[in-house]
PDB file of C-alpha atoms in Angstrom:
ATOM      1  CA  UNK Y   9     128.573 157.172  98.798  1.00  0.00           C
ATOM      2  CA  UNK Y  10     130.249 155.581 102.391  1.00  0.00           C
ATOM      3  CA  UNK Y  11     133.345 156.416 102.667  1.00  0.00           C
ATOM      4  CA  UNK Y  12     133.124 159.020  99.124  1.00  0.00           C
ATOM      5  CA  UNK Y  13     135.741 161.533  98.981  1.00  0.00           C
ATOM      6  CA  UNK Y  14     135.176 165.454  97.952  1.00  0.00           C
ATOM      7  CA  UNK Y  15     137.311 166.287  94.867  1.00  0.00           C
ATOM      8  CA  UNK Y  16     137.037 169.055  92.244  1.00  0.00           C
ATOM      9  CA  UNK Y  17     133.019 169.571  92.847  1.00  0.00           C
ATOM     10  CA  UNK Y  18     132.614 166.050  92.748  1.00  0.00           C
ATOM     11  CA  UNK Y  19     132.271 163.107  94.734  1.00  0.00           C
ATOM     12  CA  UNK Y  20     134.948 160.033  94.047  1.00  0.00           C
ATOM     13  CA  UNK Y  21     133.628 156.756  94.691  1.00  0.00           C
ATOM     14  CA  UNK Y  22     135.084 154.594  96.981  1.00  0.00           C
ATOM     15  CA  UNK Y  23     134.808 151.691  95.518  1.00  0.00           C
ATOM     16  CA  UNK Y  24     135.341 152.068  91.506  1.00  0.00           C
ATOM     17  CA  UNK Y  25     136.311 155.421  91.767  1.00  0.00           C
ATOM     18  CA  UNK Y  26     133.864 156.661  89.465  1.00  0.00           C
ATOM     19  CA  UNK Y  27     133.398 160.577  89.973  1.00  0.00           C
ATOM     20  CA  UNK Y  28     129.968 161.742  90.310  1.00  0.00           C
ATOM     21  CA  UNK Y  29     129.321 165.177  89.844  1.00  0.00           C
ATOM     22  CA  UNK Y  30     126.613 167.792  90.716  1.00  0.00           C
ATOM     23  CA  UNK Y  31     124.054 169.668  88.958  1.00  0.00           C
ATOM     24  CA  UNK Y  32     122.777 169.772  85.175  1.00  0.00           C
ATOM     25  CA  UNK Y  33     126.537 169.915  83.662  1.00  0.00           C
ATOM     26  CA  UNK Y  34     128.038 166.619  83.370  1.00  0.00           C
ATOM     27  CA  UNK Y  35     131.204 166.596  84.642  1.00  0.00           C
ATOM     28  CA  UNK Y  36     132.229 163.057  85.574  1.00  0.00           C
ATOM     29  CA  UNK Y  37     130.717 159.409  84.633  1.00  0.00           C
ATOM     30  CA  UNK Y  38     127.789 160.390  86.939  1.00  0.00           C
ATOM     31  CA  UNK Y  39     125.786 162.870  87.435  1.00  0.00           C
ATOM     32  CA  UNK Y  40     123.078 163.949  90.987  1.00  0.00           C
ATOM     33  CA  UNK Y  41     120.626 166.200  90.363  1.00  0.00           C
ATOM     34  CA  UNK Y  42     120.571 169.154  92.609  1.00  0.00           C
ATOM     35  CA  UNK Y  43     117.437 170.734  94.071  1.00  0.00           C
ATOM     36  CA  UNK Y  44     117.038 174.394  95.547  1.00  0.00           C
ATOM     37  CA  UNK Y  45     117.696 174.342  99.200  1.00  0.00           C
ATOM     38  CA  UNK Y  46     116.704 177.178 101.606  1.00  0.00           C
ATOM     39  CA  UNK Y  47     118.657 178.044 105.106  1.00  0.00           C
ATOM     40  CA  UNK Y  48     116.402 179.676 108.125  1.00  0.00           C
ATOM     41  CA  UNK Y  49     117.634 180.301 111.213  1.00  0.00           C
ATOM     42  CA  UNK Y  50     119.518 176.726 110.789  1.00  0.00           C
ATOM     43  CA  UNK Y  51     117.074 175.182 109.098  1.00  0.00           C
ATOM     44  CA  UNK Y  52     117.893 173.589 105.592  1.00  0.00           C
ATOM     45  CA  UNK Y  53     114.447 173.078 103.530  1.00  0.00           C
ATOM     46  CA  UNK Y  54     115.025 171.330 100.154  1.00  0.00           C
ATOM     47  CA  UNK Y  55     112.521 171.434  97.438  1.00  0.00           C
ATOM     48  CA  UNK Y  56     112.485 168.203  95.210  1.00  0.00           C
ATOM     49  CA  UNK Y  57     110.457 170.081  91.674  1.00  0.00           C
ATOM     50  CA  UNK Y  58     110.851 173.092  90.125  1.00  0.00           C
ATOM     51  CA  UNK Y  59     107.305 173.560  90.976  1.00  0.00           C
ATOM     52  CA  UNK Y  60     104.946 173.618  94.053  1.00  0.00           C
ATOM     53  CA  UNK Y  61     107.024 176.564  96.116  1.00  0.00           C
ATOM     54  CA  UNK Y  62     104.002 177.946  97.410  1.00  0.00           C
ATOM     55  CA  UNK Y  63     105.275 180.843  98.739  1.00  0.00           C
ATOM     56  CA  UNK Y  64     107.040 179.400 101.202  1.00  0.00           C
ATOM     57  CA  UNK Y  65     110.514 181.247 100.490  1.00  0.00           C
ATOM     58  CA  UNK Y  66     108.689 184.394 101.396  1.00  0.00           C
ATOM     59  CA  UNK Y  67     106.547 183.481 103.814  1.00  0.00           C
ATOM     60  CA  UNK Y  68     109.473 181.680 105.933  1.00  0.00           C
ATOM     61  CA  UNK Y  69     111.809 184.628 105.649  1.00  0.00           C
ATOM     62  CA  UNK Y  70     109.238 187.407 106.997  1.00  0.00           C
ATOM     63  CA  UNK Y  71     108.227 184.588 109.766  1.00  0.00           C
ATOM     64  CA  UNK Y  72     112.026 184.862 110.689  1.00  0.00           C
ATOM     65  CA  UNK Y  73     111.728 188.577 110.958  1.00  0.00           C
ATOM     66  CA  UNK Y  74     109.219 188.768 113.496  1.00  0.00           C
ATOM     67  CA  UNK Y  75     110.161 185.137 115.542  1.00  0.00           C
ATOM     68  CA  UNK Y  76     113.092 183.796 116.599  1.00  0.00           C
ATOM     69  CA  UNK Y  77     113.198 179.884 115.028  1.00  0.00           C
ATOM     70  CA  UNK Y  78     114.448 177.632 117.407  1.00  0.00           C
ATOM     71  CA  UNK Y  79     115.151 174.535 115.454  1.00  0.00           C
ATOM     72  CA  UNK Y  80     113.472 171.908 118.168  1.00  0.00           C
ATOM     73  CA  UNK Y  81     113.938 168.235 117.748  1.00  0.00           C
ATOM     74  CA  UNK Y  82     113.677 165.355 114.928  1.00  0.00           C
ATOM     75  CA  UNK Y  83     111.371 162.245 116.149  1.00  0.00           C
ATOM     76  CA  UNK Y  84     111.186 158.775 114.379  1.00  0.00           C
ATOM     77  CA  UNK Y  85     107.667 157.427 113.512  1.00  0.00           C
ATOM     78  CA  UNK Y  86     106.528 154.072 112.209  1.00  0.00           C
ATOM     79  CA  UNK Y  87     104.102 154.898 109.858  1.00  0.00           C
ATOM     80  CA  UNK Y  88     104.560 154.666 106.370  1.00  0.00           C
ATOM     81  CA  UNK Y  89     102.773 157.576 104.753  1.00  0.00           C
ATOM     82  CA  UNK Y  90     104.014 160.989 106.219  1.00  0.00           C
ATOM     83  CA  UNK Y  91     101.548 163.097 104.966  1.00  0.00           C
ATOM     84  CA  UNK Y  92      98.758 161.699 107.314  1.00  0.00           C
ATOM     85  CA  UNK Y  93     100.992 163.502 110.421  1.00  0.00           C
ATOM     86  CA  UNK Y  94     100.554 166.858 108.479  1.00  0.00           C
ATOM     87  CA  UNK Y  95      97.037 165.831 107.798  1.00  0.00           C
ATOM     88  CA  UNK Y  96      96.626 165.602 111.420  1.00  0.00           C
ATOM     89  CA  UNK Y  97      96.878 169.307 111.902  1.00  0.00           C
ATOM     90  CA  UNK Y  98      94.071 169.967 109.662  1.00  0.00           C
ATOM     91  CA  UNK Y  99      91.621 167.494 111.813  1.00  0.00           C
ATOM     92  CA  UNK Y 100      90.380 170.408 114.154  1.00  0.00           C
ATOM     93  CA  UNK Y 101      88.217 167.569 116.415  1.00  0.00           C
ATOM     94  CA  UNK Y 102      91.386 166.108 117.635  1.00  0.00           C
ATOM     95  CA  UNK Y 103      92.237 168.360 119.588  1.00  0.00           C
ATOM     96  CA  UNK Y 104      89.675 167.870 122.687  1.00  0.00           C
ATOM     97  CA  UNK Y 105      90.152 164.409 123.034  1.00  0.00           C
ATOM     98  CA  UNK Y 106      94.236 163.612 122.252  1.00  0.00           C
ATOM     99  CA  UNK Y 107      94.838 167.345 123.984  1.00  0.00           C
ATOM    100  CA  UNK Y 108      92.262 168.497 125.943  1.00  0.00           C
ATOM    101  CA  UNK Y 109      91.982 171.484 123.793  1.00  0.00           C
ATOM    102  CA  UNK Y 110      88.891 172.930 121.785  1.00  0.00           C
ATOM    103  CA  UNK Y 111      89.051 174.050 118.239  1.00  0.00           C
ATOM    104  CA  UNK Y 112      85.812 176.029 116.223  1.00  0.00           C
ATOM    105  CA  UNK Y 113      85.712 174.907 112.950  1.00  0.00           C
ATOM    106  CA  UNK Y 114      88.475 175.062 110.719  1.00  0.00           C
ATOM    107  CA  UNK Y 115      87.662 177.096 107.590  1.00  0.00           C
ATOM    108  CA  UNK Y 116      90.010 176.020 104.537  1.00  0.00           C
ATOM    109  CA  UNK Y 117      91.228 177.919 101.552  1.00  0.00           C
ATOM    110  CA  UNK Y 118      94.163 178.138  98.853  1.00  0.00           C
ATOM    111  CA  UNK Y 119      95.793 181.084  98.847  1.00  0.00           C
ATOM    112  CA  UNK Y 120      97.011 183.071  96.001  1.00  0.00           C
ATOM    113  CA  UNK Y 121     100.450 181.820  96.778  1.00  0.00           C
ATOM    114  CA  UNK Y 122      99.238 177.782  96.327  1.00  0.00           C
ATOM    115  CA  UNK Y 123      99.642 176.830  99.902  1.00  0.00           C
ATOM    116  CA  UNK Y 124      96.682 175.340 101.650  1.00  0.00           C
ATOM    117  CA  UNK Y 125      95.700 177.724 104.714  1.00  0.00           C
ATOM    118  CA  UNK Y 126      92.818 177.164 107.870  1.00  0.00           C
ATOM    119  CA  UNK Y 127      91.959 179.883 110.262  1.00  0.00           C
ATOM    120  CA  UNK Y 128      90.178 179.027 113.517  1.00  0.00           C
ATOM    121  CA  UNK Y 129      90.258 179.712 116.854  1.00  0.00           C
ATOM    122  CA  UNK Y 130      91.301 177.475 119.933  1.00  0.00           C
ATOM    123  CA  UNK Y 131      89.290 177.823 123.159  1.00  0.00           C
ATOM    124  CA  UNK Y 132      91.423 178.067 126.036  1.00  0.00           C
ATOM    125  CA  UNK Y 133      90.381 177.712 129.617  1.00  0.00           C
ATOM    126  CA  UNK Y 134      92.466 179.582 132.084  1.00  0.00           C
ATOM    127  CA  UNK Y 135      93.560 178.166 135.234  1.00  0.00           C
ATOM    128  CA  UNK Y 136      94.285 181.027 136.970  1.00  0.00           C
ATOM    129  CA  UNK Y 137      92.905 185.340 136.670  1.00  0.00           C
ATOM    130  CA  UNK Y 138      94.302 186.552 133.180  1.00  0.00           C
ATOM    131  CA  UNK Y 139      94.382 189.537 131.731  1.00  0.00           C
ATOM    132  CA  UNK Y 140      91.410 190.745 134.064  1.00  0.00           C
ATOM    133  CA  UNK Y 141      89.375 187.469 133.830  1.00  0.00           C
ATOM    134  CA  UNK Y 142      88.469 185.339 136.384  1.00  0.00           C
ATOM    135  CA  UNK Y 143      90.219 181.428 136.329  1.00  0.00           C
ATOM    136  CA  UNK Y 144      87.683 179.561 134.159  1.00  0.00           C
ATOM    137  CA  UNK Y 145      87.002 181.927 131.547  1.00  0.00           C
ATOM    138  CA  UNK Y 146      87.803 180.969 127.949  1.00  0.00           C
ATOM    139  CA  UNK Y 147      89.999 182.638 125.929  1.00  0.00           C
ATOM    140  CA  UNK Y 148      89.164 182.524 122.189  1.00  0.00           C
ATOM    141  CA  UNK Y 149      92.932 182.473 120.606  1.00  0.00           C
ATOM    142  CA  UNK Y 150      93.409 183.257 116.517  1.00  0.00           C
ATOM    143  CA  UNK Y 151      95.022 180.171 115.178  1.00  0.00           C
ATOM    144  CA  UNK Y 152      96.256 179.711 111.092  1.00  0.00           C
ATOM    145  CA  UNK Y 153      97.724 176.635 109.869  1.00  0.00           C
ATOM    146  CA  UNK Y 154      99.669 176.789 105.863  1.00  0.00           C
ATOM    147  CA  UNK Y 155     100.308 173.722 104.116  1.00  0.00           C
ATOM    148  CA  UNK Y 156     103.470 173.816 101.675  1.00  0.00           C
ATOM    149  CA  UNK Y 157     103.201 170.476 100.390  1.00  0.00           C
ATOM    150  CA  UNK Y 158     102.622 167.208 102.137  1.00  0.00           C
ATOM    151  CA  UNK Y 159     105.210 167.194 104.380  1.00  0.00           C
ATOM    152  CA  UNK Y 160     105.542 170.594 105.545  1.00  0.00           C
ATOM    153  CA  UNK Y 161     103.428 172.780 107.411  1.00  0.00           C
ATOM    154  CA  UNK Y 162     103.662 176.085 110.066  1.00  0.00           C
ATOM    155  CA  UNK Y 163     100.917 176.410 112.736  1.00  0.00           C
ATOM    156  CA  UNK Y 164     100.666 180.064 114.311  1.00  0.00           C
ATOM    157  CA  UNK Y 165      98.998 180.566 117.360  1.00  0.00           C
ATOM    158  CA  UNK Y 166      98.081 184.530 118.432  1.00  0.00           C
ATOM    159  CA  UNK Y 167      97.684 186.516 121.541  1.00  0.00           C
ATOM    160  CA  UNK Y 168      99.366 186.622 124.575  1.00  0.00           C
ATOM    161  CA  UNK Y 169     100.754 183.587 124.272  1.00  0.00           C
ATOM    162  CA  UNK Y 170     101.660 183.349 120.378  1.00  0.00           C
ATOM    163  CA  UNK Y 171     104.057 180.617 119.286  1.00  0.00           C
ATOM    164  CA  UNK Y 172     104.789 179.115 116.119  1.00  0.00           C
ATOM    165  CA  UNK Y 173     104.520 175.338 115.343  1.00  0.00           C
ATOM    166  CA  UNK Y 174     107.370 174.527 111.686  1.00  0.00           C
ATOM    167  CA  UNK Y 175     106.649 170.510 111.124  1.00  0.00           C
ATOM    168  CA  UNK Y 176     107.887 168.720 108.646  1.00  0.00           C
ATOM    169  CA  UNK Y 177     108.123 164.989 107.909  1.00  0.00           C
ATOM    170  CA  UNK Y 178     109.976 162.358 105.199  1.00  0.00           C
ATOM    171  CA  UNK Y 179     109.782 159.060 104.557  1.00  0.00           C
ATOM    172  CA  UNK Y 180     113.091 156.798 106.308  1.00  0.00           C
ATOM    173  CA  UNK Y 181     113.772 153.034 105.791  1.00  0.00           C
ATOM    174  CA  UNK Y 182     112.044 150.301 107.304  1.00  0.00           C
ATOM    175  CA  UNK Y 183     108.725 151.841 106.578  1.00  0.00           C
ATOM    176  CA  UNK Y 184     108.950 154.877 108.999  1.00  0.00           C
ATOM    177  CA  UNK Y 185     108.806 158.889 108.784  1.00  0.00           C
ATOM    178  CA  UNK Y 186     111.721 160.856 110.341  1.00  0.00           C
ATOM    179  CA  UNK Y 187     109.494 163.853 111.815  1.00  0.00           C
ATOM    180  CA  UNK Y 188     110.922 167.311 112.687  1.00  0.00           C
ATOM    181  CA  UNK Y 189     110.088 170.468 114.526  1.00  0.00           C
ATOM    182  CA  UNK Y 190     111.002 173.925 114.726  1.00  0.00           C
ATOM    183  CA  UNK Y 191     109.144 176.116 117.431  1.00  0.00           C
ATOM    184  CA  UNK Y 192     109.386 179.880 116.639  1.00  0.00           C
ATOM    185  CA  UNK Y 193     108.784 182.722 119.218  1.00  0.00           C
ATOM    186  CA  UNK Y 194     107.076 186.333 118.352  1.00  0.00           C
ATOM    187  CA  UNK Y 195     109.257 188.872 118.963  1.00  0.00           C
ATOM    188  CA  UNK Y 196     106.899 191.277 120.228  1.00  0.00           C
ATOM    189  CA  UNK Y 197     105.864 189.106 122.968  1.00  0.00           C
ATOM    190  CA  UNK Y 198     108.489 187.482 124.077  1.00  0.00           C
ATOM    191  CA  UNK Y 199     111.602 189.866 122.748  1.00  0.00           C
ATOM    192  CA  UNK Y 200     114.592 189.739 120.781  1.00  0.00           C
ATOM    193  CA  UNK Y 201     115.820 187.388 123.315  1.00  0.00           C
ATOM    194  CA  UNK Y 202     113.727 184.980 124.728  1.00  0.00           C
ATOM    195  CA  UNK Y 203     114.259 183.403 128.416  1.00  0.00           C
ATOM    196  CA  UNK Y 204     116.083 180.014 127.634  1.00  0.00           C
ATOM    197  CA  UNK Y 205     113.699 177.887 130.631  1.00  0.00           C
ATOM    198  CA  UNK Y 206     110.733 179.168 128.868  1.00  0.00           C
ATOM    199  CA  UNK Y 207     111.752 177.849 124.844  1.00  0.00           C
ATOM    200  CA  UNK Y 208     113.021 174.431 126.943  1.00  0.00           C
ATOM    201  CA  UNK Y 209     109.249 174.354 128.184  1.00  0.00           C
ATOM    202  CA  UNK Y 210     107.885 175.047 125.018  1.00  0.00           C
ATOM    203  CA  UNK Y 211     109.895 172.016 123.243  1.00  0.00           C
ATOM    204  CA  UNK Y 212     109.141 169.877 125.693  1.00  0.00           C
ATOM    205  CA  UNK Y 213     105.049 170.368 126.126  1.00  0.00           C
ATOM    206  CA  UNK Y 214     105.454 170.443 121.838  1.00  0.00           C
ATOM    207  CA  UNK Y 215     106.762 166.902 122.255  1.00  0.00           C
ATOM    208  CA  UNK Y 216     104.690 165.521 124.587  1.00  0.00           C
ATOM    209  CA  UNK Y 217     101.934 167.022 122.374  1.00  0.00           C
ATOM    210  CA  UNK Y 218     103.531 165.047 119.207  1.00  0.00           C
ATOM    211  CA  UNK Y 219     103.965 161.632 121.437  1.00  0.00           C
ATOM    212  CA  UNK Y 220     100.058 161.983 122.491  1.00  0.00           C
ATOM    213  CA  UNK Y 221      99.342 162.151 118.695  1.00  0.00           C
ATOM    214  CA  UNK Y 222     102.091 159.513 117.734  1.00  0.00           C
ATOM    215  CA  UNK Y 223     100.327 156.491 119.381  1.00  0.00           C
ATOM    216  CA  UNK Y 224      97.805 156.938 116.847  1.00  0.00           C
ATOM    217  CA  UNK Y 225      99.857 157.071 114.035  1.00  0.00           C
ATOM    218  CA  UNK Y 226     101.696 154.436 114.654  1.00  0.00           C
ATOM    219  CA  UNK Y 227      98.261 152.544 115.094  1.00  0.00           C
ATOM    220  CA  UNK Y 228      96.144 153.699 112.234  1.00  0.00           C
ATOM    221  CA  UNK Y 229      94.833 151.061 109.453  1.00  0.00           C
ATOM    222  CA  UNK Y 230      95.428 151.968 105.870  1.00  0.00           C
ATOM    223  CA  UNK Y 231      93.280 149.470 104.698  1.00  0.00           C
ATOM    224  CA  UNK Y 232      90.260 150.164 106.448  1.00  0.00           C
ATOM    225  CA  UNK Y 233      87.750 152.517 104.974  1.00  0.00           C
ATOM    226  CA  UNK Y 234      87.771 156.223 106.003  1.00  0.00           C
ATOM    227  CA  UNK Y 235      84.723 157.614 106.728  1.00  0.00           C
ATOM    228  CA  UNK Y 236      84.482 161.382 106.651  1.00  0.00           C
ATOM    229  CA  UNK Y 237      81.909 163.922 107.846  1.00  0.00           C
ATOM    230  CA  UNK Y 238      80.806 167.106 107.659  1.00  0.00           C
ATOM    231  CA  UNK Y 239      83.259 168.266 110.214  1.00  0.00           C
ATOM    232  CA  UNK Y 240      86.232 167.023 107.996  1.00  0.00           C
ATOM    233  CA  UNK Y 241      86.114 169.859 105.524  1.00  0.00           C
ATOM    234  CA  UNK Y 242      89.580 171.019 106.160  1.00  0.00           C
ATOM    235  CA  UNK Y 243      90.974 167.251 106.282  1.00  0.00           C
ATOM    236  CA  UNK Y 244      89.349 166.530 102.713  1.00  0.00           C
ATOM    237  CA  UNK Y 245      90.979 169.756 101.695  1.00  0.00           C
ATOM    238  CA  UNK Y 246      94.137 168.658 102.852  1.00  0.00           C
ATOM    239  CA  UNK Y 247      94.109 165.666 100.961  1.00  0.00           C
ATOM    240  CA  UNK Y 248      92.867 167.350  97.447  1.00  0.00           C
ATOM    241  CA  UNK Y 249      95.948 169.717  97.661  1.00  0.00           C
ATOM    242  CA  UNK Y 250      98.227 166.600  97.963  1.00  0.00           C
ATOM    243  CA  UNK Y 251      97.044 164.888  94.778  1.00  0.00           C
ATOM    244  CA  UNK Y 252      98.846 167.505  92.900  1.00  0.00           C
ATOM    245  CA  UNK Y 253     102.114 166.522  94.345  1.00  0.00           C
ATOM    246  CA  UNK Y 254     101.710 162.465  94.072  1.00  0.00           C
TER     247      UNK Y 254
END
């Protein structure tokens, strides 16, 4: 509550100083649930069910082993379902024409664990000679996305330029989605310590990627009918691993 104070475990309302307490054991006129939280690399996650985990716990810590987690930035979004921003990752035709990128096929699958994974490849044209090829030549790099649940998802990109996308997304008031992201750096390619200008880059191309993607968010009809194709396999797997959770 505004303006609550901390006493004894509990919170003391301000207003008819009713104390509401925490947990399954009732300790006060009120009680709040509480729901398993995990800290990475100063990142709080907070699971709202004693179900769906999805490996996450593990997968998160080992990804903090071999990257350092940068946590990146928090965006507001007007759109009222969050799910269809994590949803977006999963749409691999996107990519050429909101970021100029190609994607192969995405190729989707539970995993033992329950979370919903896609491995692909993005084609990459170079700019300039690299790693012995000429500028122009196309560089086929690994890509895996895991869904956790609806609103949380980690993107990996591989090679020489590996980097780790962490998005996750909740619904706010007035009908909008508070969106954050986490950017995680390899440690064997870019060390223990990576060079401060080059994580400040990183954010700031992942942003402008999100704000390319965000004008059609913001734009989308819910009411008109979707229309799906053969090339949406990983996008109507996406949405079959939500039902569970809604």
């Amino acid at each position: 509550a505004f303006g609550g104070k901390l006493k004894c475990g509990a919170v003391i309302c301000p207003f008819h100083r009713y104390k509401i307490s925490f947990g399954k054991e009732i300790k006060g006129d009120y009680t709040v649930r509480e729901y398993e939280t995990l800290t990475e690399s100063g990142i709080v996650f907070a699971r709202l069910s004693d179900t769906h985990s999805n490996g996450f716990p593990q997968f998160i810590r080992q990804l903090a082993q071999t990257n350092t987690i940068y946590p990146g930035f928090t965006m507001e979004i007007k759109c009222t379902r969050p799910e269809l921003i994590i949803e977006n990752g999963f749409d691999y035709t996107h990519f050429r024409p909101v970021h100029g990128v190609d994607a192969e096929p995405f190729s989707p699958e539970i995993m033992d664990s329950g979370s919903l994974q896609v491995e692909s490849h993005f084609l990459i044209k170079t700019f300039r000679p690299f790693n012995g090829k000429p500028a122009g030549s196309i560089i086929k790099t690994p890509t895996q996305i895991n869904a956790f649940s609806p609103y949380l998802s980690v993107a990996q990109i591989h090679g020489s330029a590996a980097m780790t996308f962490i998005t996750s997304v909740n619904p706010i008031e007035n009908c909008g989605t508070l969106l954050r992201f986490s950017l995680g750096l390899p440690k064997s390619v870019y060390g223990e310590a990576p060079n401060p200008k080059i994580v400040k880059q990183m954010l700031i191309g992942s942003r402008r990627g999100i704000q390319d993607d965000q004008v059609i968010w913001e734009k989308i009809s819910l009411i008109a009918p979707r229309n799906f194709t053969t090339q949406d396999k990983a996008v109507l797997a996406f949405q079959g691993f939500c039902k569970s959770f809604f």
